[in-house]
Short mmCIF file of C-alpha atoms and ligand atoms in Angstrom, two decimals:
data_model
loop_
_atom_site.label_atom_id
_atom_site.label_comp_id
_atom_site.label_asym_id
_atom_site.label_seq_id
_atom_site.Cartn_x
_atom_site.Cartn_y
_atom_site.Cartn_z
CA MET A 141 -0.25 -0.64 0.01
CA ASP A 142 1.49 3.63 -0.62
CA ARG A 143 -0.45 5.67 1.25
CA ASN A 144 -0.88 5.47 4.77
CA PHE A 145 -3.14 7.88 6.57
CA VAL A 146 -3.12 6.59 10.33
CA ALA A 147 -0.84 8.64 12.43
CA LYS A 148 1.91 6.82 14.13
CA ARG A 149 0.10 7.64 17.57
CA VAL A 150 -2.56 5.59 16.84
CA GLU A 151 -0.39 2.27 15.18
CA THR A 152 1.29 2.01 18.25
CA MET A 153 -2.07 2.86 20.69
CA ASN A 154 -3.05 -0.91 22.12
CA GLU A 155 -7.67 -0.78 21.35
CA SER A 156 -9.82 -0.17 24.77
CA GLU A 157 -9.37 -4.01 26.05
CA THR A 158 -12.33 -3.73 27.65
CA LEU A 159 -14.79 -2.56 24.75
CA ALA A 160 -12.08 -5.15 22.17
CA MET A 161 -13.78 -7.46 24.15
CA ALA A 162 -17.24 -6.49 24.61
CA ARG A 163 -17.23 -5.63 20.62
CA LYS A 164 -16.52 -9.01 19.96
CA SER A 165 -18.66 -10.87 22.49
CA ARG A 166 -21.40 -8.71 20.49
CA GLU A 167 -20.43 -9.89 17.48
CA LEU A 168 -20.66 -13.65 18.54
CA LYS A 169 -23.89 -13.22 19.85
CA ALA A 170 -25.46 -11.13 16.49
CA GLN A 171 -24.03 -14.34 15.04
CA GLY A 172 -26.59 -16.58 16.90
CA LYS A 173 -23.64 -17.49 19.41
CA ASP A 174 -24.75 -18.22 22.83
CA ILE A 175 -22.45 -15.88 24.47
CA ILE A 176 -22.10 -14.61 28.26
CA SER A 177 -20.23 -11.53 28.46
CA LEU A 178 -18.83 -10.80 31.85
CA SER A 179 -16.43 -8.68 29.98
CA LEU A 180 -17.48 -5.01 30.05
CA GLY A 181 -17.60 -2.57 33.75
CA GLU A 182 -21.10 -1.22 33.61
CA PRO A 183 -23.75 -1.92 36.44
CA ASP A 184 -26.29 -3.78 34.27
CA PHE A 185 -29.92 -1.74 35.53
CA ASP A 186 -31.80 1.18 34.01
CA THR A 187 -30.44 4.58 34.61
CA PRO A 188 -33.19 5.78 38.25
CA ASP A 189 -36.17 6.83 37.10
CA PHE A 190 -35.80 10.22 39.39
CA ILE A 191 -32.96 10.75 37.24
CA LYS A 192 -33.87 10.05 33.62
CA GLU A 193 -36.75 12.61 35.21
CA ALA A 194 -34.78 15.36 34.90
CA GLY A 195 -33.55 14.47 31.16
CA ILE A 196 -36.67 14.01 29.83
CA SER A 197 -37.87 17.46 32.07
CA ALA A 198 -34.64 19.16 30.84
CA ILE A 199 -35.45 18.41 26.84
CA GLN A 200 -38.66 19.55 27.96
CA ASP A 201 -37.31 22.91 29.15
CA ASN A 202 -35.29 23.31 25.65
CA HIS A 203 -31.90 22.63 27.45
CA SER A 204 -31.19 22.15 23.98
CA HIS A 205 -27.73 25.03 23.60
CA TYR A 206 -24.55 24.61 23.70
CA THR A 207 -23.40 25.29 27.69
CA PRO A 208 -20.59 26.63 28.96
CA VAL A 209 -17.62 24.79 28.83
CA GLN A 210 -17.25 24.54 32.22
CA GLY A 211 -20.59 23.46 32.59
CA TYR A 212 -23.96 24.43 34.22
CA ALA A 213 -23.55 26.76 37.30
CA ASP A 214 -26.17 24.91 39.20
CA LEU A 215 -24.30 21.24 37.93
CA LEU A 216 -20.62 23.05 39.44
CA ASP A 217 -22.45 23.47 42.64
CA ALA A 218 -23.72 20.78 42.18
CA ILE A 219 -20.58 18.91 42.31
CA ALA A 220 -19.02 21.22 45.15
CA LEU A 221 -22.17 20.20 47.86
CA LYS A 222 -20.97 16.31 46.42
CA LEU A 223 -18.12 16.64 47.47
CA LYS A 224 -18.29 19.10 50.54
CA ARG A 225 -21.61 16.32 51.99
CA ASP A 226 -19.35 12.92 51.23
CA GLN A 227 -15.87 14.06 51.64
CA GLY A 228 -15.80 17.37 53.88
CA LEU A 229 -13.64 19.02 50.61
CA ASP A 230 -14.40 22.71 50.40
CA TYR A 231 -14.07 23.48 46.69
CA SER A 232 -15.38 26.37 44.25
CA PRO A 233 -16.49 25.81 40.94
CA LYS A 234 -13.43 26.90 39.50
CA GLN A 235 -12.39 24.36 41.05
CA ILE A 236 -14.20 21.96 38.89
CA ILE A 237 -14.80 20.94 35.19
CA ALA A 238 -17.15 18.29 34.14
CA SER A 239 -16.34 16.25 30.83
CA ASN A 240 -17.97 13.49 28.79
CA GLY A 241 -17.48 10.74 31.20
CA ALA A 242 -14.70 10.68 33.51
CA LYS A 243 -12.77 8.81 30.65
CA GLN A 244 -12.35 12.08 29.35
CA SER A 245 -11.66 14.20 32.82
CA ILE A 246 -8.20 12.24 32.11
CA ALA A 247 -7.95 12.47 28.75
CA ASN A 248 -8.54 15.73 29.98
CA LEU A 249 -6.06 16.78 32.13
CA CYS A 250 -3.45 13.93 30.80
CA LEU A 251 -3.59 16.47 27.95
CA ALA A 252 -3.61 19.79 29.77
CA VAL A 253 -0.56 18.73 32.93
CA LEU A 254 1.40 15.99 31.32
CA ASN A 255 4.64 17.89 29.21
CA PRO A 256 7.47 14.30 26.92
CA GLY A 257 9.13 12.58 28.62
CA ASP A 258 6.90 13.32 32.09
CA GLU A 259 6.59 10.17 33.61
CA VAL A 260 3.48 8.94 35.04
CA LEU A 261 3.33 5.74 38.53
CA VAL A 262 0.55 4.01 37.45
CA PRO A 263 -0.32 1.14 40.77
CA ALA A 264 -0.53 -2.33 38.84
CA PRO A 265 -3.28 -3.73 37.90
CA TYR A 266 -4.70 -0.32 36.56
CA TRP A 267 -7.59 0.60 34.52
CA VAL A 268 -7.41 -0.63 31.13
CA SER A 269 -6.95 2.97 29.31
CA TYR A 270 -4.58 4.82 31.39
CA ARG A 271 -1.47 3.76 29.91
CA GLU A 272 -3.12 4.45 26.71
CA ILE A 273 -3.75 8.14 27.50
CA ILE A 274 -1.00 8.83 29.45
CA ARG A 275 1.14 7.47 26.52
CA LEU A 276 -1.70 9.38 24.19
CA ALA A 277 -0.62 13.20 25.92
CA GLY A 278 3.22 12.01 25.55
CA GLY A 279 4.00 10.86 29.04
CA ILE A 280 5.51 7.28 29.79
CA ALA A 281 3.71 5.54 32.40
CA VAL A 282 5.51 3.15 34.83
CA GLU A 283 4.10 0.49 36.11
CA LEU A 284 4.56 -0.31 39.80
CA LYS A 285 3.06 -3.98 40.19
CA ALA A 286 1.10 -4.47 43.04
CA GLY A 287 0.07 -8.84 42.80
CA HIS A 288 -2.33 -10.17 44.86
CA GLU A 289 -0.38 -11.95 47.38
CA GLN A 290 -0.22 -7.72 48.87
CA ASP A 291 -3.99 -7.79 48.51
CA PHE A 292 -2.92 -6.24 44.40
CA LYS A 293 -2.05 -1.98 46.97
CA VAL A 294 1.38 -0.98 45.87
CA SER A 295 3.31 -0.36 49.55
CA ALA A 296 4.59 3.15 49.69
CA ALA A 297 8.18 1.82 50.41
CA GLN A 298 7.09 0.25 45.85
CA LEU A 299 6.14 4.21 45.79
CA GLU A 300 8.68 6.15 47.21
CA GLN A 301 11.82 3.82 44.81
CA ALA A 302 9.21 4.19 41.60
CA ILE A 303 9.88 8.03 42.40
CA GLY A 304 12.20 9.73 40.10
CA PRO A 305 13.44 13.24 38.46
CA LYS A 306 10.62 13.36 36.08
CA THR A 307 7.88 12.11 38.29
CA LYS A 308 5.16 14.31 37.44
CA MET A 309 2.08 12.38 38.69
CA LEU A 310 0.83 9.32 40.34
CA ILE A 311 -3.02 7.62 39.08
CA PHE A 312 -4.74 5.54 40.56
CA SER A 313 -8.67 4.03 41.63
CA SER A 314 -10.09 3.09 44.54
CA PRO A 315 -12.12 0.66 44.79
CA CYS A 316 -9.73 0.15 42.03
CA ASN A 317 -10.94 -0.65 38.59
CA PRO A 318 -9.87 -4.18 37.65
CA THR A 319 -8.89 -5.58 41.12
CA GLY A 320 -11.16 -4.12 43.74
CA ALA A 321 -9.09 -3.47 46.19
CA MET A 322 -9.60 -0.08 48.18
CA MET A 323 -7.20 1.49 50.06
CA CYS A 324 -7.69 2.29 53.30
CA SER A 325 -6.64 5.12 56.05
CA SER A 326 -2.83 4.24 57.42
CA GLU A 327 -2.07 3.11 53.21
CA LEU A 328 -3.20 6.27 52.36
CA LEU A 329 -1.85 7.63 55.30
CA GLU A 330 1.73 6.72 54.35
CA TRP A 331 1.72 6.98 50.95
CA THR A 332 0.85 10.72 51.72
CA ALA A 333 4.88 10.68 54.12
CA VAL A 334 6.36 9.42 50.53
CA LEU A 335 4.55 11.73 48.67
CA SER A 336 4.82 14.71 50.94
CA LYS A 337 8.91 14.58 50.14
CA HIS A 338 7.93 15.03 46.51
CA PRO A 339 5.42 18.09 46.78
CA SER A 340 6.51 18.78 42.74
CA ILE A 341 4.24 15.30 42.41
CA LEU A 342 0.69 15.60 40.70
CA VAL A 343 -1.91 12.83 42.55
CA VAL A 344 -4.51 12.26 39.62
CA SER A 345 -7.48 9.12 42.46
CA ASP A 346 -9.74 8.42 40.07
CA GLU A 347 -13.36 7.86 42.47
CA ILE A 348 -15.29 6.73 40.03
CA TYR A 349 -16.46 3.72 41.86
CA GLU A 350 -16.79 5.94 45.07
CA HIS A 351 -20.38 3.65 46.37
CA ILE A 352 -19.65 0.81 45.28
CA ALA A 353 -18.16 -0.13 48.73
CA PHE A 354 -18.73 -2.61 50.36
CA ASP A 355 -16.33 -3.60 53.72
CA GLN A 356 -14.41 -0.81 54.31
CA PRO A 357 -15.45 3.16 53.56
CA HIS A 358 -14.31 4.86 50.36
CA LEU A 359 -11.65 7.42 51.62
CA SER A 360 -10.84 10.34 49.57
CA ILE A 361 -6.69 10.78 49.28
CA ALA A 362 -7.30 14.50 49.30
CA THR A 363 -8.37 14.40 52.46
CA PHE A 364 -5.26 13.63 53.56
CA PRO A 365 -2.85 16.14 54.73
CA GLY A 366 -1.61 19.33 53.16
CA MET A 367 -3.27 16.50 50.27
CA PHE A 368 -5.47 18.90 48.91
CA HIS A 369 -4.03 21.70 46.73
CA ARG A 370 -1.94 19.21 45.45
CA THR A 371 -5.10 15.85 44.05
CA VAL A 372 -7.05 16.28 40.89
CA ILE A 373 -10.45 14.01 42.03
CA VAL A 374 -11.39 12.06 39.07
CA ASN A 375 -15.80 11.00 39.36
CA GLY A 376 -18.61 10.55 37.42
CA MET A 377 -21.97 8.78 36.88
CA SER A 378 -21.09 5.85 35.20
CA LYS A 379 -20.93 3.53 37.88
CA GLY A 380 -22.75 4.96 41.74
CA PHE A 381 -25.57 6.39 38.82
CA ALA A 382 -26.16 3.40 36.49
CA MET A 383 -25.47 6.32 33.35
CA THR A 384 -22.68 5.23 31.62
CA GLY A 385 -24.23 6.24 28.47
CA TRP A 386 -24.86 9.07 29.33
CA ARG A 387 -20.99 10.76 29.61
CA LEU A 388 -21.21 12.05 32.52
CA GLY A 389 -17.48 12.74 35.03
CA TYR A 390 -16.05 15.83 36.27
CA LEU A 391 -12.65 16.09 37.99
CA ALA A 392 -11.80 18.72 40.42
CA GLY A 393 -8.45 20.05 41.66
CA PRO A 394 -6.28 22.99 41.68
CA VAL A 395 -7.48 26.43 39.46
CA ASP A 396 -4.57 26.16 37.04
CA VAL A 397 -5.22 22.36 35.83
CA VAL A 398 -8.94 22.77 35.64
CA ASP A 399 -8.10 25.82 33.13
CA ALA A 400 -5.66 24.48 31.62
CA CYS A 401 -8.17 21.28 30.80
CA LEU A 402 -11.48 24.07 30.63
CA LYS A 403 -8.88 25.38 27.20
CA ILE A 404 -8.52 22.40 26.25
CA GLN A 405 -12.31 21.07 26.52
CA GLY A 406 -13.30 24.34 24.72
CA GLN A 407 -11.07 23.01 21.38
CA LEU A 408 -12.27 19.51 21.52
CA THR A 409 -15.79 18.99 23.05
CA SER A 410 -17.07 22.91 23.87
CA ALA A 411 -18.87 21.18 27.01
CA PRO A 412 -20.72 17.88 27.97
CA SER A 413 -24.22 17.30 27.04
CA SER A 414 -26.50 19.36 28.19
CA ILE A 415 -28.70 16.20 28.70
CA ALA A 416 -26.71 15.00 30.92
CA GLN A 417 -25.63 17.75 32.94
CA LYS A 418 -29.00 18.21 34.31
CA ALA A 419 -29.36 14.83 35.43
CA ALA A 420 -26.52 14.31 36.50
CA ILE A 421 -28.24 16.99 39.24
CA ALA A 422 -30.52 15.04 40.35
CA GLY A 423 -28.36 12.36 41.26
CA LEU A 424 -25.80 14.18 42.26
CA LEU A 425 -27.88 15.96 45.26
CA ALA A 426 -30.08 13.40 45.89
CA ASN A 427 -29.41 10.91 49.50
CA PRO A 428 -26.83 8.40 48.49
CA ALA A 429 -29.56 6.10 50.14
CA SER A 430 -31.43 6.54 47.03
CA ILE A 431 -29.70 4.47 44.93
CA GLN A 432 -28.25 1.41 47.51
CA TYR A 433 -30.14 -0.77 45.98
CA MET A 434 -27.43 -0.88 43.25
CA VAL A 435 -25.02 -1.34 46.02
CA ASP A 436 -26.24 -3.89 48.44
CA ALA A 437 -27.52 -6.27 44.92
CA PHE A 438 -23.61 -5.91 43.74
CA LYS A 439 -22.98 -6.96 47.36
CA ILE A 440 -25.25 -9.89 47.06
CA ARG A 441 -23.61 -11.02 44.46
CA ARG A 442 -19.73 -10.05 44.98
CA ASP A 443 -19.82 -12.59 48.53
CA LYS A 444 -21.59 -15.63 45.40
CA MET A 445 -19.81 -14.54 42.97
CA ALA A 446 -16.26 -14.81 44.95
CA ALA A 447 -17.86 -17.81 46.93
CA ALA A 448 -18.82 -19.50 43.17
CA VAL A 449 -14.81 -19.21 41.32
CA LYS A 450 -12.93 -19.81 44.08
CA ASP A 451 -14.07 -22.73 43.67
CA ILE A 452 -12.83 -23.27 40.13
CA PRO A 453 -9.95 -24.81 40.10
CA GLY A 454 -6.54 -22.76 39.43
CA PHE A 455 -8.47 -19.52 40.32
CA VAL A 456 -7.20 -17.28 43.16
CA LEU A 457 -9.03 -15.23 44.08
CA THR A 458 -8.39 -12.24 46.25
CA VAL A 459 -11.89 -11.26 47.52
CA PRO A 460 -12.26 -7.35 46.50
CA PRO A 461 -13.97 -5.26 48.88
CA GLY A 462 -15.41 -3.09 46.04
CA ALA A 463 -16.95 -2.10 42.72
CA PHE A 464 -18.19 -5.21 40.70
CA TYR A 465 -15.02 -6.79 39.35
CA LEU A 466 -13.25 -10.49 40.49
CA PHE A 467 -9.70 -10.73 39.30
CA PRO A 468 -8.22 -13.95 39.60
CA ASP A 469 -4.80 -15.32 39.94
CA ILE A 470 -5.47 -18.56 36.32
CA SER A 471 -1.43 -18.28 36.73
CA GLU A 472 -1.79 -22.55 37.42
CA CYS A 473 -4.05 -22.59 33.91
CA LEU A 474 -1.23 -20.96 31.84
CA THR A 475 0.85 -23.49 31.50
CA TRP A 476 -2.12 -25.81 29.88
CA ASN A 477 -2.26 -27.84 26.57
CA TRP A 478 -5.90 -27.78 25.27
CA ALA A 479 -6.65 -30.45 22.07
CA GLY A 480 -3.77 -29.06 20.91
CA LYS A 481 -3.33 -25.27 21.42
CA SER A 482 -0.89 -24.67 24.16
CA VAL A 483 -2.72 -21.65 26.39
CA LYS A 484 0.71 -20.00 27.56
CA ASP A 485 -1.17 -16.46 27.89
CA ALA A 486 -4.45 -14.81 30.08
CA GLN A 487 -4.84 -13.87 26.24
CA ASP A 488 -5.21 -17.36 25.29
CA PHE A 489 -7.02 -19.04 28.47
CA CYS A 490 -9.65 -16.23 26.90
CA SER A 491 -10.67 -16.76 23.76
CA LEU A 492 -10.39 -20.87 24.81
CA MET A 493 -13.30 -19.58 27.20
CA LEU A 494 -14.55 -17.38 24.88
CA GLU A 495 -14.57 -20.42 22.42
CA GLU A 496 -15.28 -23.60 25.14
CA ALA A 497 -17.42 -22.22 27.12
CA GLY A 498 -18.92 -19.27 25.50
CA VAL A 499 -17.99 -16.72 28.50
CA ALA A 500 -16.16 -13.12 27.97
CA MET A 501 -13.62 -11.78 30.26
CA VAL A 502 -11.11 -9.55 30.13
CA PRO A 503 -7.51 -10.19 30.15
CA GLY A 504 -4.86 -9.52 33.05
CA ASP A 505 -2.55 -7.86 30.50
CA ALA A 506 -5.12 -5.48 29.68
CA PHE A 507 -4.26 -3.89 33.49
CA GLY A 508 -0.74 -4.70 33.43
CA ALA A 509 -0.97 -8.06 35.13
CA PRO A 510 -0.56 -11.38 32.61
CA GLY A 511 -1.72 -14.45 35.72
CA CYS A 512 -5.33 -12.57 36.48
CA VAL A 513 -8.41 -12.15 34.18
CA ARG A 514 -11.08 -9.95 34.96
CA LEU A 515 -14.82 -10.68 35.61
CA SER A 516 -18.02 -8.65 36.12
CA TYR A 517 -20.47 -9.78 37.87
CA ALA A 518 -22.57 -6.62 37.07
CA ALA A 519 -25.19 -9.01 35.47
CA ASP A 520 -27.74 -10.90 37.23
CA TRP A 521 -26.76 -13.71 39.99
CA SER A 522 -28.87 -16.89 37.29
CA ILE A 523 -26.43 -15.26 34.61
CA LEU A 524 -23.50 -15.30 36.32
CA GLU A 525 -24.02 -18.78 37.90
CA ASP A 526 -24.35 -20.39 34.16
CA ALA A 527 -20.64 -18.63 33.58
CA VAL A 528 -19.24 -20.11 36.47
CA GLN A 529 -20.12 -23.20 35.92
CA ARG A 530 -19.90 -22.96 31.95
CA ILE A 531 -15.65 -22.56 32.75
CA LYS A 532 -16.34 -24.57 36.00
CA ARG A 533 -16.71 -27.31 33.34
CA VAL A 534 -14.61 -27.06 30.34
CA ILE A 535 -11.02 -26.58 33.08
CA GLU A 536 -12.73 -30.04 35.36
CA HIS A 537 -12.98 -31.47 31.68
CA HIS A 538 -9.54 -30.43 31.38
CA TYR A 539 -7.96 -32.23 34.68
CA ALA A 540 -10.33 -34.45 33.76
CA LEU A 541 -7.88 -35.53 30.50
CA GLY A 542 -5.15 -34.96 32.55
N1 PMP B 708 -12.28 4.90 35.42
C1 PMP B 708 -12.65 3.92 36.08
C2 PMP B 708 -11.91 3.39 36.96
C3 PMP B 708 -13.33 3.28 34.91
O1 PMP B 708 -13.35 1.78 35.35
C4 PMP B 708 -13.71 3.44 34.17
C5 PMP B 708 -14.94 3.05 32.46
N2 PMP B 708 -15.69 3.49 32.62
C6 PMP B 708 -14.12 5.16 33.98
C7 PMP B 708 -12.79 6.17 34.58
C8 PMP B 708 -14.40 6.24 32.75
O2 PMP B 708 -15.38 6.32 33.46
P1 PMP B 708 -16.91 6.86 32.53
O3 PMP B 708 -15.64 7.70 30.88
O4 PMP B 708 -18.22 6.31 32.38
O5 PMP B 708 -17.37 8.08 33.80
N1 LIG B 709 -14.78 1.24 32.16
C1 LIG B 709 -15.37 0.18 32.37
C2 LIG B 709 -14.46 -1.05 31.98
O1 LIG B 709 -13.32 -1.29 32.38
C3 LIG B 709 -15.66 0.49 30.33
C4 LIG B 709 -15.20 0.42 29.34
C5 LIG B 709 -13.72 1.58 29.22
O2 LIG B 709 -14.41 2.27 29.13
O3 LIG B 709 -13.24 1.14 29.38
O4 LIG B 709 -14.79 -1.90 31.63
#
């Protein structure tokens, strides 16, 4: 081919593995295959009625024009109120910007603060898109590995060791996608002690799974001593409010960083959807008790699913305190030969499970944890149970063959 329209930055970019697996599952289903997809991280619940009604009113009230780039003033106020109510933090509206999902908030942020060659510390396992967004912005993702033997949590000593002269930023999620791990107070204090020696590092705390916490309270690192002025909180409506399709996320942080994000957003997308903004206000101002029914359902599924997955031969599971994923280590299964096919990595394992069990999961490689797979349990228990039985049948069959 004597032409290449595609830029190098895209040629070297990996497709989002979570979305790729979801696409593959949809394609196979469209071909009539019986596929259970545990690949995509989104609540199976529909958006609560009171939020939908706010969206409908927004349409009827003709909120159909461009909004301020930052988002409507009443949305920024609602976000500030939420951050005061839930985190006890005082943000002014000029410290907040709403975007088309937390994903765009993170992209704006990376483009706004990273210079070519800047290093970003990324505790692994991490959410798939951090690495690619950092690279797109010219930064270098420095992975800090934490396996299930340390509950998938990077220690303060690891953090300290990884910091160098080029370190510009740290980004992590708690509860974590893909592991569901959550940082507790003493761990965040230890991190804070290290970070206090390096005041020029910007800390990005992705709190999108804030509400989906079962065994311990969600804590924001921004509330720890000395952290408020150097932390950017990223959050959004997708997970806790079952609003993935509305595309509404936000960030809150230092004014200069927010202003830089505003410049980028003003040139790239103008603002998030006016309708989604008005709907989000209803969700943010509502008593968090109004979404508790989803959290309760996730907890029941977490418990049942964890027990079922622990029972699968070759799966080693750390039971996660939050989010809606299980992230078993399947290293033991990666030495197998399957009807002549060698299963050498999680990618092979997931392809095999898709073919043989009709169950889609995401290989851990995409999250910086090659020996693991991610299963989303944001589905009805009957579906989850069926999925586990299918996986188990294939694996037990393999063991039976010796
Ligand atoms: N952060 C994490 C950790 C996520 O899992 C996701 C998944 N959607 C996002 C950010 C982005 O969410 P959204 O763009 O839907 O708000
Ligand atoms: N964050 C979700 C996931 O991890 C949705 C897909 C995506 O945006 O990556 O599956």
